[in-house]
Amino acid sequence: MKCRKTYDAIDNFRLVAAVLIVAIHTAPLASFSDTADFLVTYCLGRIGVPFFLMVSGFFVLAPYQRNRLSVHGRALQGIWKFLKKTTILYVVSTLLYLPIKIYSDNVKGDVGGWLKEIFFDGTFYHLWYLPAVILGCLLLVGLLQFCSPAAISILTFVLYILGVLGDSYYHLVSQIPFVKAMYDGIFAVSSYTRNGIFFAPVFLWMGVLIANGKVRMERRQAQIGFLISLTGMLLEGFVSYLFEWQKHNSMYILLIPVMFFLFEWLLASDGMEIDIVRDLSMYIYILHPLCIVLVRGAAGALKMTKILVDQSLVHYLAVVAASVILSLVVVEIKLLYRRWSNV
């Protein structure tokens, strides 16, 4: 593993990733330009979720790969601790948003629909990430028992390409009958290919490879690589958007090099240590849809809907502010509970 003094830049970028995810659900530039909003929100903003997946691969799965043969029990313990914590977070988040689902009459009436939501789509629209990271981790733990790193790299890349073709290129490739039939089968189980099978594994595995690999990249090199690959991804996104190939817009081929160079850039950078940044970013991610509801409700009560909701950039900033404030409250309550329980 590379010798790094700190990971403060990685930790700090969690906040950037979290507010990018908020943007995906609020379309901040829609009031000005649909094209600009697409490029900023649904292309650039798509680095948020892969970043969190790579962080999990880097800090959770990479130690498991390194130590699984020598101290298998201890290595596996770290994986199970992460999966248990994520599962609990998923259950609590599901219960938090259940009243909103009931109020909006969005509760599935059949067992198959519930299973589809629980394991793939997420029990609320932003919660798909949690089953995706759980399923992706389990898949990689299984692959590590039987496959070489090279084989895992090939397999996760192939799965991702299949996911991309069912996402940003679906309406292009679905013109081929047998391809359409294949994706129809996939979409009967999962509404999108951005899930724990096609989307999460490649970025989790990239985190492992960067942590345990021998590649060492200078900051300047990483910056140049990031800017070049990001430009290409924006072009890729724009073309697939322009020709209406997209079923969804979560997955791009060039997202892989974008994330590689971004992560190397952050690893080569220094950052300020902020103790609460991990919890804060997590709660912003979990709570921001609730804050969207609160902002809309407050706007209606104050008769400020045209400003706080219809003006997309103001709406986004209001949701971010509400999410940060509410998350800080939760973090403070958590800190107070820890202090009280240690007394």
Tab-separated table of C-alpha atoms in Angstrom:
chain	number	residue	atom	x	y	z
A	1	MET	CA	0.000	0.000	0.000
A	2	LYS	CA	1.148	3.526	-0.674
A	3	CYS	CA	2.607	5.446	2.202
A	4	ARG	CA	0.302	8.370	2.798
A	5	LYS	CA	0.522	10.607	5.836
A	6	THR	CA	-3.148	11.568	6.005
A	7	TYR	CA	-6.355	11.219	4.049
A	8	ASP	CA	-7.784	14.613	4.940
A	9	ALA	CA	-8.384	15.598	1.304
A	10	ILE	CA	-10.355	12.378	0.790
A	11	ASP	CA	-12.398	13.038	3.931
A	12	ASN	CA	-13.074	16.662	3.022
A	13	PHE	CA	-14.231	15.733	-0.471
A	14	ARG	CA	-17.028	13.723	1.143
A	15	LEU	CA	-18.829	17.040	1.692
A	16	VAL	CA	-18.385	18.018	-1.957
A	17	ALA	CA	-19.713	14.629	-3.027
A	18	ALA	CA	-22.693	14.963	-0.682
A	19	VAL	CA	-23.755	18.381	-2.035
A	20	LEU	CA	-23.315	17.084	-5.602
A	21	ILE	CA	-25.791	14.331	-4.757
A	22	VAL	CA	-28.194	16.978	-3.412
A	23	ALA	CA	-27.872	18.762	-6.770
A	24	ILE	CA	-28.966	15.624	-8.620
A	25	HIS	CA	-32.272	15.734	-6.761
A	26	THR	CA	-32.855	19.496	-7.054
A	27	ALA	CA	-31.573	20.433	-10.556
A	28	PRO	CA	-29.983	23.759	-9.501
A	29	LEU	CA	-29.468	25.208	-12.992
A	30	ALA	CA	-32.802	24.160	-14.518
A	31	SER	CA	-34.168	27.714	-14.266
A	32	PHE	CA	-31.365	28.970	-16.495
A	33	SER	CA	-30.593	26.234	-19.010
A	34	ASP	CA	-31.633	22.590	-19.314
A	35	THR	CA	-28.391	21.770	-21.111
A	36	ALA	CA	-26.193	23.480	-18.509
A	37	ASP	CA	-28.139	21.777	-15.748
A	38	PHE	CA	-27.661	18.404	-17.413
A	39	LEU	CA	-23.910	18.859	-17.863
A	40	VAL	CA	-23.301	20.149	-14.332
A	41	THR	CA	-25.828	18.043	-12.444
A	42	TYR	CA	-26.179	14.806	-14.382
A	43	CYS	CA	-22.618	14.570	-15.698
A	44	LEU	CA	-20.283	16.324	-13.240
A	45	GLY	CA	-22.617	15.500	-10.356
A	46	ARG	CA	-22.324	11.809	-11.128
A	47	ILE	CA	-18.892	11.648	-9.502
A	48	GLY	CA	-20.499	11.804	-6.035
A	49	VAL	CA	-21.730	8.215	-5.652
A	50	PRO	CA	-18.691	6.513	-7.295
A	51	PHE	CA	-16.481	8.528	-4.952
A	52	PHE	CA	-18.224	7.091	-1.896
A	53	LEU	CA	-17.954	3.601	-3.383
A	54	MET	CA	-14.223	4.035	-3.950
A	55	VAL	CA	-13.798	5.266	-0.378
A	56	SER	CA	-15.470	2.062	0.848
A	57	GLY	CA	-13.228	-0.025	-1.393
A	58	PHE	CA	-10.132	1.861	-0.266
A	59	PHE	CA	-10.771	1.736	3.477
A	60	VAL	CA	-12.888	-1.407	3.906
A	61	LEU	CA	-12.250	-3.922	1.129
A	62	ALA	CA	-8.556	-3.181	0.553
A	63	PRO	CA	-7.529	-4.215	4.107
A	64	TYR	CA	-9.563	-7.386	3.636
A	65	GLN	CA	-7.741	-8.241	0.405
A	66	ARG	CA	-4.354	-7.614	2.021
A	67	ASN	CA	-4.980	-9.596	5.193
A	68	ARG	CA	-7.529	-12.250	4.345
A	69	LEU	CA	-4.965	-15.059	4.009
A	70	SER	CA	-2.885	-14.305	7.103
A	71	VAL	CA	-5.536	-13.152	9.591
A	72	HIS	CA	-8.753	-14.133	7.842
A	73	GLY	CA	-11.003	-13.784	10.863
A	74	ARG	CA	-9.846	-10.257	11.667
A	75	ALA	CA	-10.006	-9.180	8.025
A	76	LEU	CA	-13.514	-10.544	7.620
A	77	GLN	CA	-14.574	-8.869	10.857
A	78	GLY	CA	-13.940	-5.444	9.319
A	79	ILE	CA	-16.157	-6.311	6.336
A	80	TRP	CA	-19.003	-7.554	8.525
A	81	LYS	CA	-18.773	-4.481	10.751
A	82	PHE	CA	-19.157	-2.235	7.702
A	83	LEU	CA	-22.018	-4.301	6.281
A	84	LYS	CA	-23.810	-4.365	9.650
A	85	LYS	CA	-23.470	-0.586	10.053
A	86	THR	CA	-24.706	0.030	6.494
A	87	THR	CA	-27.628	-2.351	6.929
A	88	ILE	CA	-28.702	-0.632	10.155
A	89	LEU	CA	-28.448	2.748	8.413
A	90	TYR	CA	-30.596	1.397	5.576
A	91	VAL	CA	-33.266	0.090	7.950
A	92	VAL	CA	-33.373	3.334	9.961
A	93	SER	CA	-33.508	5.423	6.768
A	94	THR	CA	-36.320	3.246	5.411
A	95	LEU	CA	-38.359	3.793	8.591
A	96	LEU	CA	-37.619	7.532	8.446
A	97	TYR	CA	-39.020	7.876	4.928
A	98	LEU	CA	-41.858	5.368	5.277
A	99	PRO	CA	-44.389	8.046	6.382
A	100	ILE	CA	-43.536	10.118	3.286
A	101	LYS	CA	-43.992	7.046	1.059
A	102	ILE	CA	-47.358	6.339	2.672
A	103	TYR	CA	-48.463	9.977	2.387
A	104	SER	CA	-47.494	10.106	-1.286
A	105	ASP	CA	-49.219	6.749	-1.918
A	106	ASN	CA	-45.947	5.284	-3.149
A	107	VAL	CA	-45.960	2.039	-1.173
A	108	LYS	CA	-45.633	-1.126	-3.230
A	109	GLY	CA	-48.629	-3.413	-2.888
A	110	ASP	CA	-46.925	-6.705	-3.743
A	111	VAL	CA	-44.038	-8.731	-2.340
A	112	GLY	CA	-42.134	-8.639	-5.629
A	113	GLY	CA	-42.234	-4.841	-5.683
A	114	TRP	CA	-40.961	-4.619	-2.121
A	115	LEU	CA	-38.130	-7.070	-2.823
A	116	LYS	CA	-37.173	-5.065	-5.910
A	117	GLU	CA	-37.017	-1.877	-3.828
A	118	ILE	CA	-35.197	-3.433	-0.872
A	119	PHE	CA	-32.424	-5.122	-2.846
A	120	PHE	CA	-32.013	-2.905	-5.912
A	121	ASP	CA	-34.065	0.280	-6.294
A	122	GLY	CA	-33.890	1.467	-2.699
A	123	THR	CA	-36.837	2.006	-0.384
A	124	PHE	CA	-36.720	5.738	-1.175
A	125	TYR	CA	-35.346	7.283	-4.348
A	126	HIS	CA	-31.912	8.189	-2.941
A	127	LEU	CA	-31.438	5.078	-0.805
A	128	TRP	CA	-30.523	2.770	-3.709
A	129	TYR	CA	-26.861	3.412	-2.853
A	130	LEU	CA	-27.095	1.479	0.427
A	131	PRO	CA	-28.213	-1.900	-0.993
A	132	ALA	CA	-25.833	-1.287	-3.910
A	133	VAL	CA	-22.772	-0.947	-1.682
A	134	ILE	CA	-23.861	-3.934	0.436
A	135	LEU	CA	-24.444	-6.153	-2.593
A	136	GLY	CA	-21.283	-4.929	-4.303
A	137	CYS	CA	-19.157	-5.693	-1.239
A	138	LEU	CA	-20.642	-9.174	-0.893
A	139	LEU	CA	-19.993	-9.849	-4.569
A	140	LEU	CA	-16.347	-8.785	-4.300
A	141	VAL	CA	-15.764	-10.763	-1.091
A	142	GLY	CA	-17.056	-13.822	-2.938
A	143	LEU	CA	-14.933	-13.137	-6.025
A	144	LEU	CA	-11.804	-12.731	-3.890
A	145	GLN	CA	-12.203	-16.334	-2.757
A	146	PHE	CA	-12.007	-17.759	-6.268
A	147	CYS	CA	-10.615	-15.173	-8.707
A	148	SER	CA	-7.326	-13.404	-9.301
A	149	PRO	CA	-7.177	-9.593	-9.148
A	150	ALA	CA	-6.872	-9.502	-12.952
A	151	ALA	CA	-9.989	-11.644	-13.374
A	152	ILE	CA	-11.937	-9.473	-10.917
A	153	SER	CA	-10.832	-6.352	-12.798
A	154	ILE	CA	-12.065	-7.784	-16.106
A	155	LEU	CA	-15.343	-9.050	-14.653
A	156	THR	CA	-16.243	-5.820	-12.837
A	157	PHE	CA	-15.395	-3.795	-15.955
A	158	VAL	CA	-17.564	-6.024	-18.166
A	159	LEU	CA	-20.451	-5.736	-15.695
A	160	TYR	CA	-20.043	-1.961	-15.704
A	161	ILE	CA	-20.077	-1.766	-19.506
A	162	LEU	CA	-23.262	-3.853	-19.536
A	163	GLY	CA	-24.641	-1.372	-17.030
A	164	VAL	CA	-23.636	1.622	-19.146
A	165	LEU	CA	-25.316	0.141	-22.209
A	166	GLY	CA	-28.494	-0.273	-20.176
A	167	ASP	CA	-28.242	3.273	-18.837
A	168	SER	CA	-26.839	6.053	-21.038
A	169	TYR	CA	-26.956	3.984	-24.245
A	170	TYR	CA	-30.115	1.959	-23.692
A	171	HIS	CA	-32.282	3.462	-26.437
A	172	LEU	CA	-29.412	2.943	-28.888
A	173	VAL	CA	-28.595	-0.699	-28.097
A	174	SER	CA	-32.215	-1.746	-27.401
A	175	GLN	CA	-32.914	-1.510	-31.128
A	176	ILE	CA	-31.286	-4.955	-31.309
A	177	PRO	CA	-34.048	-7.441	-30.339
A	178	PHE	CA	-32.008	-9.918	-28.253
A	179	VAL	CA	-30.281	-7.046	-26.407
A	180	LYS	CA	-33.650	-5.492	-25.607
A	181	ALA	CA	-34.892	-8.857	-24.341
A	182	MET	CA	-31.854	-9.168	-22.075
A	183	TYR	CA	-32.380	-5.732	-20.555
A	184	ASP	CA	-36.119	-6.310	-20.222
A	185	GLY	CA	-35.228	-9.250	-18.005
A	186	ILE	CA	-32.831	-7.118	-15.949
A	187	PHE	CA	-35.361	-4.307	-15.552
A	188	ALA	CA	-37.960	-6.767	-14.302
A	189	VAL	CA	-35.719	-7.242	-11.262
A	190	SER	CA	-34.111	-3.791	-10.992
A	191	SER	CA	-35.531	-0.598	-12.501
A	192	TYR	CA	-32.040	0.560	-13.512
A	193	THR	CA	-28.603	-0.918	-14.046
A	194	ARG	CA	-27.086	1.474	-11.495
A	195	ASN	CA	-27.195	-1.095	-8.727
A	196	GLY	CA	-25.004	-3.449	-6.729
A	197	ILE	CA	-24.343	-5.781	-9.659
A	198	PHE	CA	-23.494	-3.539	-12.599
A	199	PHE	CA	-22.538	-0.208	-11.025
A	200	ALA	CA	-21.008	-0.595	-7.559
A	201	PRO	CA	-18.424	-3.399	-8.010
A	202	VAL	CA	-16.107	-1.605	-10.443
A	203	PHE	CA	-15.734	1.469	-8.222
A	204	LEU	CA	-15.362	-0.570	-5.045
A	205	TRP	CA	-12.662	-2.574	-6.806
A	206	MET	CA	-10.936	0.575	-8.084
A	207	GLY	CA	-10.645	1.702	-4.454
A	208	VAL	CA	-9.002	-1.637	-3.630
A	209	LEU	CA	-6.583	-1.444	-6.548
A	210	ILE	CA	-5.537	2.120	-5.730
A	211	ALA	CA	-5.012	1.244	-2.057
A	212	ASN	CA	-3.071	-1.973	-2.653
A	213	GLY	CA	-1.496	-1.230	-6.028
A	214	LYS	CA	1.886	0.157	-6.971
A	215	VAL	CA	0.750	3.147	-9.015
A	216	ARG	CA	2.014	6.461	-7.661
A	217	MET	CA	0.803	9.568	-9.400
A	218	GLU	CA	1.945	13.114	-8.893
A	219	ARG	CA	-0.710	15.697	-8.147
A	220	ARG	CA	-0.131	17.595	-11.397
A	221	GLN	CA	-0.395	14.424	-13.478
A	222	ALA	CA	-3.631	13.471	-11.726
A	223	GLN	CA	-5.089	16.946	-12.265
A	224	ILE	CA	-4.348	16.854	-15.996
A	225	GLY	CA	-5.743	13.329	-16.315
A	226	PHE	CA	-8.876	14.353	-14.427
A	227	LEU	CA	-9.518	17.432	-16.570
A	228	ILE	CA	-8.980	15.558	-19.844
A	229	SER	CA	-11.177	12.607	-18.865
A	230	LEU	CA	-13.848	14.910	-17.386
A	231	THR	CA	-13.996	16.862	-20.643
A	232	GLY	CA	-14.451	13.597	-22.493
A	233	MET	CA	-17.181	12.459	-20.099
A	234	LEU	CA	-19.070	15.736	-20.483
A	235	LEU	CA	-18.926	15.246	-24.256
A	236	GLU	CA	-20.049	11.626	-23.891
A	237	GLY	CA	-22.936	12.681	-21.661
A	238	PHE	CA	-23.970	15.500	-23.976
A	239	VAL	CA	-23.986	13.265	-27.069
A	240	SER	CA	-26.047	10.543	-25.369
A	241	TYR	CA	-28.401	13.259	-24.060
A	242	LEU	CA	-28.654	15.019	-27.434
A	243	PHE	CA	-29.514	11.823	-29.330
A	244	GLU	CA	-31.883	10.660	-26.578
A	245	TRP	CA	-30.087	7.357	-26.010
A	246	GLN	CA	-30.464	7.506	-22.248
A	247	LYS	CA	-32.827	5.454	-20.124
A	248	HIS	CA	-31.087	7.027	-17.148
A	249	ASN	CA	-27.913	9.113	-16.780
A	250	SER	CA	-25.924	7.600	-13.918
A	251	MET	CA	-23.292	5.690	-15.888
A	252	TYR	CA	-20.773	6.809	-18.489
A	253	ILE	CA	-17.815	4.887	-19.900
A	254	LEU	CA	-15.411	7.749	-19.143
A	255	LEU	CA	-16.621	7.952	-15.541
A	256	ILE	CA	-14.043	5.254	-14.763
A	257	PRO	CA	-10.929	7.302	-15.709
A	258	VAL	CA	-12.533	10.433	-14.218
A	259	MET	CA	-12.831	8.691	-10.846
A	260	PHE	CA	-9.347	7.161	-11.040
A	261	PHE	CA	-7.640	10.500	-11.639
A	262	LEU	CA	-9.846	12.309	-9.105
A	263	PHE	CA	-8.978	9.816	-6.388
A	264	GLU	CA	-5.268	9.988	-7.197
A	265	TRP	CA	-5.482	13.784	-7.138
A	266	LEU	CA	-7.043	13.722	-3.686
A	267	LEU	CA	-4.523	11.200	-2.404
A	268	ALA	CA	-1.687	13.460	-3.569
A	269	SER	CA	-3.265	16.507	-1.897
A	270	ASP	CA	-3.247	17.840	1.630
A	271	GLY	CA	-6.381	18.849	3.462
A	272	MET	CA	-7.570	20.358	6.698
A	273	GLU	CA	-8.600	17.843	9.351
A	274	ILE	CA	-12.309	18.196	10.191
A	275	ASP	CA	-13.461	15.748	12.834
A	276	ILE	CA	-17.145	15.627	11.934
A	277	VAL	CA	-16.853	15.555	8.144
A	278	ARG	CA	-17.575	11.823	7.772
A	279	ASP	CA	-20.751	11.866	9.841
A	280	LEU	CA	-21.831	15.221	8.421
A	281	SER	CA	-21.573	14.081	4.798
A	282	MET	CA	-23.440	10.860	5.576
A	283	TYR	CA	-26.321	12.684	7.259
A	284	ILE	CA	-26.539	15.229	4.431
A	285	TYR	CA	-26.949	12.321	2.039
A	286	ILE	CA	-29.571	10.611	4.208
A	287	LEU	CA	-31.551	13.697	5.219
A	288	HIS	CA	-31.580	15.917	2.118
A	289	PRO	CA	-34.826	14.494	0.618
A	290	LEU	CA	-36.517	15.234	3.948
A	291	CYS	CA	-35.134	18.769	3.702
A	292	ILE	CA	-36.551	19.081	0.183
A	293	VAL	CA	-39.974	18.340	1.676
A	294	LEU	CA	-39.367	20.798	4.528
A	295	VAL	CA	-38.225	23.592	2.207
A	296	ARG	CA	-41.247	23.083	-0.040
A	297	GLY	CA	-43.550	23.084	2.976
A	298	ALA	CA	-41.972	26.214	4.435
A	299	ALA	CA	-42.110	27.940	1.053
A	300	GLY	CA	-45.818	27.238	0.806
A	301	ALA	CA	-46.515	28.421	4.339
A	302	LEU	CA	-44.529	31.624	3.801
A	303	LYS	CA	-45.971	32.149	0.301
A	304	MET	CA	-42.450	32.120	-1.127
A	305	THR	CA	-42.810	29.187	-3.531
A	306	LYS	CA	-41.702	31.231	-6.549
A	307	ILE	CA	-38.422	32.074	-4.827
A	308	LEU	CA	-37.662	29.009	-2.683
A	309	VAL	CA	-38.954	26.331	-5.053
A	310	ASP	CA	-39.481	27.606	-8.590
A	311	GLN	CA	-36.090	29.352	-8.705
A	312	SER	CA	-33.954	26.241	-8.991
A	313	LEU	CA	-30.641	27.643	-7.749
A	314	VAL	CA	-32.242	29.258	-4.691
A	315	HIS	CA	-34.115	26.018	-4.051
A	316	TYR	CA	-30.875	24.028	-4.216
A	317	LEU	CA	-29.059	26.402	-1.859
A	318	ALA	CA	-32.000	26.345	0.565
A	319	VAL	CA	-32.034	22.540	0.573
A	320	VAL	CA	-28.261	22.393	1.076
A	321	ALA	CA	-28.477	24.889	3.960
A	322	ALA	CA	-31.343	22.987	5.583
A	323	SER	CA	-29.530	19.670	5.107
A	324	VAL	CA	-26.310	20.989	6.661
A	325	ILE	CA	-28.131	22.539	9.624
A	326	LEU	CA	-30.222	19.437	10.316
A	327	SER	CA	-27.168	17.187	9.897
A	328	LEU	CA	-25.139	19.334	12.325
A	329	VAL	CA	-27.940	18.968	14.853
A	330	VAL	CA	-27.890	15.176	14.451
A	331	VAL	CA	-24.074	15.094	14.733
A	332	GLU	CA	-24.208	17.194	17.915
A	333	ILE	CA	-26.886	14.957	19.432
A	334	LYS	CA	-24.729	11.936	18.598
A	335	LEU	CA	-21.671	13.547	20.251
A	336	LEU	CA	-23.677	14.458	23.341
A	337	TYR	CA	-24.987	10.900	23.590
A	338	ARG	CA	-21.448	9.499	23.384
A	339	ARG	CA	-20.263	11.833	26.133
A	340	TRP	CA	-23.266	11.011	28.302
A	341	SER	CA	-22.849	7.256	27.806
A	342	ASN	CA	-19.163	7.463	28.820
A	343	VAL	CA	-19.874	9.311	32.049
